[in-house]
Tab-separated table of C-alpha atoms in Angstrom:
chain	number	residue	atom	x	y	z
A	1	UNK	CA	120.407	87.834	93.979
A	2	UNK	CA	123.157	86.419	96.412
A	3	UNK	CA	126.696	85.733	94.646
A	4	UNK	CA	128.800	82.501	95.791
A	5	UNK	CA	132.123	82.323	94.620
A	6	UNK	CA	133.399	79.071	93.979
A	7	UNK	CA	136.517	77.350	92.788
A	8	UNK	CA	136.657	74.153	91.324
A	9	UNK	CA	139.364	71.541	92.494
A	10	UNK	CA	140.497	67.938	91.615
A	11	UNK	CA	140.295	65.261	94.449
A	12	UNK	CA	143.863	64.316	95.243
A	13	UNK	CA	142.654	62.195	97.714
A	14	UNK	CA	143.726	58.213	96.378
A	15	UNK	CA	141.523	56.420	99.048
A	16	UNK	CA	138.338	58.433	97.705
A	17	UNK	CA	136.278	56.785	94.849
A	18	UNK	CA	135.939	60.064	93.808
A	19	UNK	CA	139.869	60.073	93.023
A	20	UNK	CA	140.822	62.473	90.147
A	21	UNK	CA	137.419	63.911	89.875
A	22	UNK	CA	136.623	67.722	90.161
A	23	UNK	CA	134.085	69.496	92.524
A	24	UNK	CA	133.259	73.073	92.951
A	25	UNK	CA	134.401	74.681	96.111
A	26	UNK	CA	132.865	78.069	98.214
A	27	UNK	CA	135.777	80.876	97.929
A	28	UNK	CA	134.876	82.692	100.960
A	29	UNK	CA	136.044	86.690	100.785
A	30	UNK	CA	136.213	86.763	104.597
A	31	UNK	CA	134.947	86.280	107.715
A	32	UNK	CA	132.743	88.569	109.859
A	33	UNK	CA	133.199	88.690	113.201
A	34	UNK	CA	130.976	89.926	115.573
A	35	UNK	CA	132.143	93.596	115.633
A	36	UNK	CA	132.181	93.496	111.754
A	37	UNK	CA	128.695	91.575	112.046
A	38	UNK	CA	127.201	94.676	114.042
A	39	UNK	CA	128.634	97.557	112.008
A	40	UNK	CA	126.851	95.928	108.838
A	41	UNK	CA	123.738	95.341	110.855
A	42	UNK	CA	123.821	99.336	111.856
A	43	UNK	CA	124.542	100.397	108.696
A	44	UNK	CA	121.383	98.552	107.098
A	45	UNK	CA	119.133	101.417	108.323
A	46	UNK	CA	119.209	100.181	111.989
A	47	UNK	CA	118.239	102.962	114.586
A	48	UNK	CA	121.052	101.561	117.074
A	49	UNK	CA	124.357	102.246	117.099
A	50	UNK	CA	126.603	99.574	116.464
A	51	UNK	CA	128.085	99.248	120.112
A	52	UNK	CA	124.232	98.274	120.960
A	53	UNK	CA	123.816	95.912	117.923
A	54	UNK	CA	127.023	94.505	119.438
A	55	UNK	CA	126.112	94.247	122.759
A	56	UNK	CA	122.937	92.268	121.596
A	57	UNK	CA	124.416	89.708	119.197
A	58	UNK	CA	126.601	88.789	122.601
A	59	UNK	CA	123.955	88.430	125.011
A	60	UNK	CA	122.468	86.458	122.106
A	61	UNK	CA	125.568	84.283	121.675
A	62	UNK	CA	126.005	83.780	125.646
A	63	UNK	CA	122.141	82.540	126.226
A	64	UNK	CA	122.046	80.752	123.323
A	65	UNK	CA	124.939	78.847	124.554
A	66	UNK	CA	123.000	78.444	128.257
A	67	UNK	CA	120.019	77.184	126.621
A	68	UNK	CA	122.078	74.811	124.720
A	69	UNK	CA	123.541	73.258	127.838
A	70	UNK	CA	119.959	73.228	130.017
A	71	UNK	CA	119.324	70.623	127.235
A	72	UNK	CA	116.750	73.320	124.983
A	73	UNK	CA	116.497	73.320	121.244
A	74	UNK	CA	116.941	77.235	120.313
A	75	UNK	CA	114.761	77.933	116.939
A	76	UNK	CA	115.327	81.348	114.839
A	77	UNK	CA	112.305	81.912	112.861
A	78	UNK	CA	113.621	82.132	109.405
A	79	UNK	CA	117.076	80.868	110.263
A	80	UNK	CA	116.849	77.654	112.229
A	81	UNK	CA	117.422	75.503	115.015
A	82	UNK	CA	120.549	74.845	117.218
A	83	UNK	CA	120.605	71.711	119.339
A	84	UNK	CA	122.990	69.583	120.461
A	85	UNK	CA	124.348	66.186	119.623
A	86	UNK	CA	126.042	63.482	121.848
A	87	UNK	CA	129.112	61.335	119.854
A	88	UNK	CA	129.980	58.139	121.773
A	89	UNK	CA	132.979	56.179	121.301
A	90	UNK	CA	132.593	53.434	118.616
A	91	UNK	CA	132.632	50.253	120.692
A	92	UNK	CA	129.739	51.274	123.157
A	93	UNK	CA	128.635	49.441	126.414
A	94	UNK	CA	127.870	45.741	126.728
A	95	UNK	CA	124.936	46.458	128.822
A	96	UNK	CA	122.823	49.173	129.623
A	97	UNK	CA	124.182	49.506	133.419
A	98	UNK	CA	127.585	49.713	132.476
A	99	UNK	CA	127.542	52.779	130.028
A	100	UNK	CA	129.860	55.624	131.420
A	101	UNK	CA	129.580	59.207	130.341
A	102	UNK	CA	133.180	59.000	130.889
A	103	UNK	CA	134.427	56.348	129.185
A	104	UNK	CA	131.434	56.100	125.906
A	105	UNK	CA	130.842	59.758	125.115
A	106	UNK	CA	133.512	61.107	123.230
A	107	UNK	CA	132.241	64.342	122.340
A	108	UNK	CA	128.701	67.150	122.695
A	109	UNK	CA	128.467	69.298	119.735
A	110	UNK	CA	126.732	72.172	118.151
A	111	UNK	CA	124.385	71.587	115.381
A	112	UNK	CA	122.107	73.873	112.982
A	113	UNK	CA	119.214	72.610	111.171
A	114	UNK	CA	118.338	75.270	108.565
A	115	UNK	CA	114.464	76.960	108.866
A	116	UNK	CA	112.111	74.537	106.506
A	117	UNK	CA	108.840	76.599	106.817
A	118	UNK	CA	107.508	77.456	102.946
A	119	UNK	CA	107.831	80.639	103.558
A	120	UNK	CA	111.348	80.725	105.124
A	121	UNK	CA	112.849	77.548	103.530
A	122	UNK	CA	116.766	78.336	103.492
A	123	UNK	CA	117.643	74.355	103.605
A	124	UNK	CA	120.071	73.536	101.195
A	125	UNK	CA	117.671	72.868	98.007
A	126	UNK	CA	115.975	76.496	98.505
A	127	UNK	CA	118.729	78.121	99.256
A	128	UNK	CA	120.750	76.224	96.062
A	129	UNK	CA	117.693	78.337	94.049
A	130	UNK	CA	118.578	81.886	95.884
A	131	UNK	CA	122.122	82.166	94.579
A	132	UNK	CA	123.842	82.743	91.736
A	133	UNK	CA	127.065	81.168	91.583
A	134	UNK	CA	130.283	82.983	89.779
A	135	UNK	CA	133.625	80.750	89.226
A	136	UNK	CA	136.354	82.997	90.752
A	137	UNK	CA	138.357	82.368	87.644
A	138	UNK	CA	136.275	84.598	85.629
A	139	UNK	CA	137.473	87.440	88.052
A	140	UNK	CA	140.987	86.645	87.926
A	141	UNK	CA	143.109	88.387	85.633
A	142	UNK	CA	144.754	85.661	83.071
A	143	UNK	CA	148.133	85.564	84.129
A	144	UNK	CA	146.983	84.725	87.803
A	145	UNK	CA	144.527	82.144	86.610
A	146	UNK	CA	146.932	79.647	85.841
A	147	UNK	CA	148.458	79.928	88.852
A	148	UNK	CA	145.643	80.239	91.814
A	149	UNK	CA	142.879	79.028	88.810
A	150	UNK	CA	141.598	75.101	88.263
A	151	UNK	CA	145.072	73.908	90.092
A	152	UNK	CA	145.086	71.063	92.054
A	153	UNK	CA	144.611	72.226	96.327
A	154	UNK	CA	144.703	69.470	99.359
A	155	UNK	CA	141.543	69.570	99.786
A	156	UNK	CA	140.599	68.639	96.518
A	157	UNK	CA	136.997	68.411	95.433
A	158	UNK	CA	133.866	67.672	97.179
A	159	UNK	CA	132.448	70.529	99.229
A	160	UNK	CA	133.748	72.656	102.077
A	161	UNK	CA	136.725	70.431	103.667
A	162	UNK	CA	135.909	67.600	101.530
A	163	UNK	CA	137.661	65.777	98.928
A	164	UNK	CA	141.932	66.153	99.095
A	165	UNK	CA	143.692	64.970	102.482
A	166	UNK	CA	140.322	65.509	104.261
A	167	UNK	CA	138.601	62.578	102.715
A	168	UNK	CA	135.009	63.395	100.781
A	169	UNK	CA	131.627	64.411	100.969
A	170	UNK	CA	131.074	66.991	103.707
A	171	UNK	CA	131.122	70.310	105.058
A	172	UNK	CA	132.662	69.507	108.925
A	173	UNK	CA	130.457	66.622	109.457
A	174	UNK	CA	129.760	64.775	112.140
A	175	UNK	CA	132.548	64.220	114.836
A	176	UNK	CA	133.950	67.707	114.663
A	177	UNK	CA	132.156	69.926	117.311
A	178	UNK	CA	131.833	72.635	114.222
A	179	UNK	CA	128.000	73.328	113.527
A	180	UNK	CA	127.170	71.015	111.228
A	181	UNK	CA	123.589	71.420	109.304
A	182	UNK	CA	121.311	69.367	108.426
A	183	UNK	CA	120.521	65.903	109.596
A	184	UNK	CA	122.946	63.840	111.716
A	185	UNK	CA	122.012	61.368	114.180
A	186	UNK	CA	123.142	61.481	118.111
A	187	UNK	CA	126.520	59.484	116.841
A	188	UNK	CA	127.337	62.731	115.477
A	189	UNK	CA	126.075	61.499	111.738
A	190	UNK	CA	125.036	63.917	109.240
A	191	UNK	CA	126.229	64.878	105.718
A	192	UNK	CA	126.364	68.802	106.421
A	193	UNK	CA	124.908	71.915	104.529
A	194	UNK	CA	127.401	72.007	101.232
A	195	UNK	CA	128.721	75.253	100.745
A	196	UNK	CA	130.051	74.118	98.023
């Protein structure tokens, strides 16, 4: 079974009605990049090298990005769908004939809808029921538990960049040009898939 880390945090954040409250937190151990992302591909008893897994995952990245901007949805099977998402700016056009890309769209981002199929489900419910999640304090020795442990952090609770200075409630959500999962509207809406 997959193991998330997590931390849990207190939401510093005095604006949030979640003030003062705690909320578990993904502890990433790193981040793959692409390189990294083809050796462990190769290694998983993969007949290509990784130079050619490599060369693969960036003819993947460049045409996914093409497709993206020809206005094409690009589904995975068993991962999910990338499209894009328009954000215009809050006060809008009077009339139809006036709108501007110029002046109302403030921003065209990336999103990812998770793979819903029964059989391939990883939206965030399913997925929830495929980990198993171990508080990073428990792997801490003591004496650096109280200091890096259940401490106070600016982004306090909530999930991924939520709670703390950041506000609450999602992981990059709309109006950031991150991928953003799940839902969202062409605003750029959408609560996010919680890592956390």
């Amino acid at each position: 079974m997959a193991k998330i880390l997590y931390e849990v945090k207190q939401n510093k954040n005095s604006h949030s009605t979640a003030f003062g409250k705690w909320f578990a937190k993904v502890k990433s151990l790193e981040t793959l990049n692409t390189r990294r992302l083809a050796q462990h591909i190769s290694e998983h008893g993969s007949i290509y090298t990784p130079d050619v897994v490599y060369g693969v995952l960036e003819k993947f990245r460049s045409c996914l990005l093409e497709m993206l901007l020809n206005s094409k949805k690009v589904k995975i099977e068993g991962l999910g769908t990338f499209y894009c998402t328009l954000e215009n700016q809050k006060h809008g056009a009077k009339k139809k004939e006036e709108y501007s890309v110029r002046e109302h769209i403030k921003g065209l981002h990336v999103r990812f809808l998770p793979e819903q199929t029964t059989e391939e489900n990883i939206s965030s419910r399913e997925f929830l029921k495929k980990a198993e999640f171990i508080l990073i304090d428990s792997l801490l020795p003591k004496d650096e538990e109280s200091e890096n442990g259940n401490s106070t952090g600016e982004n306090g609770g909530g999930t991924e960049n939520g709670g703390g200075e950041n506000g609450g409630g999602t992981n990059q959500g709309g109006g950031t040009g991150n991928i953003n999962t799940g839902g969202g509207d062409d605003n750029g809406g959408g609560t996010g898939f919680d890592e956390g």
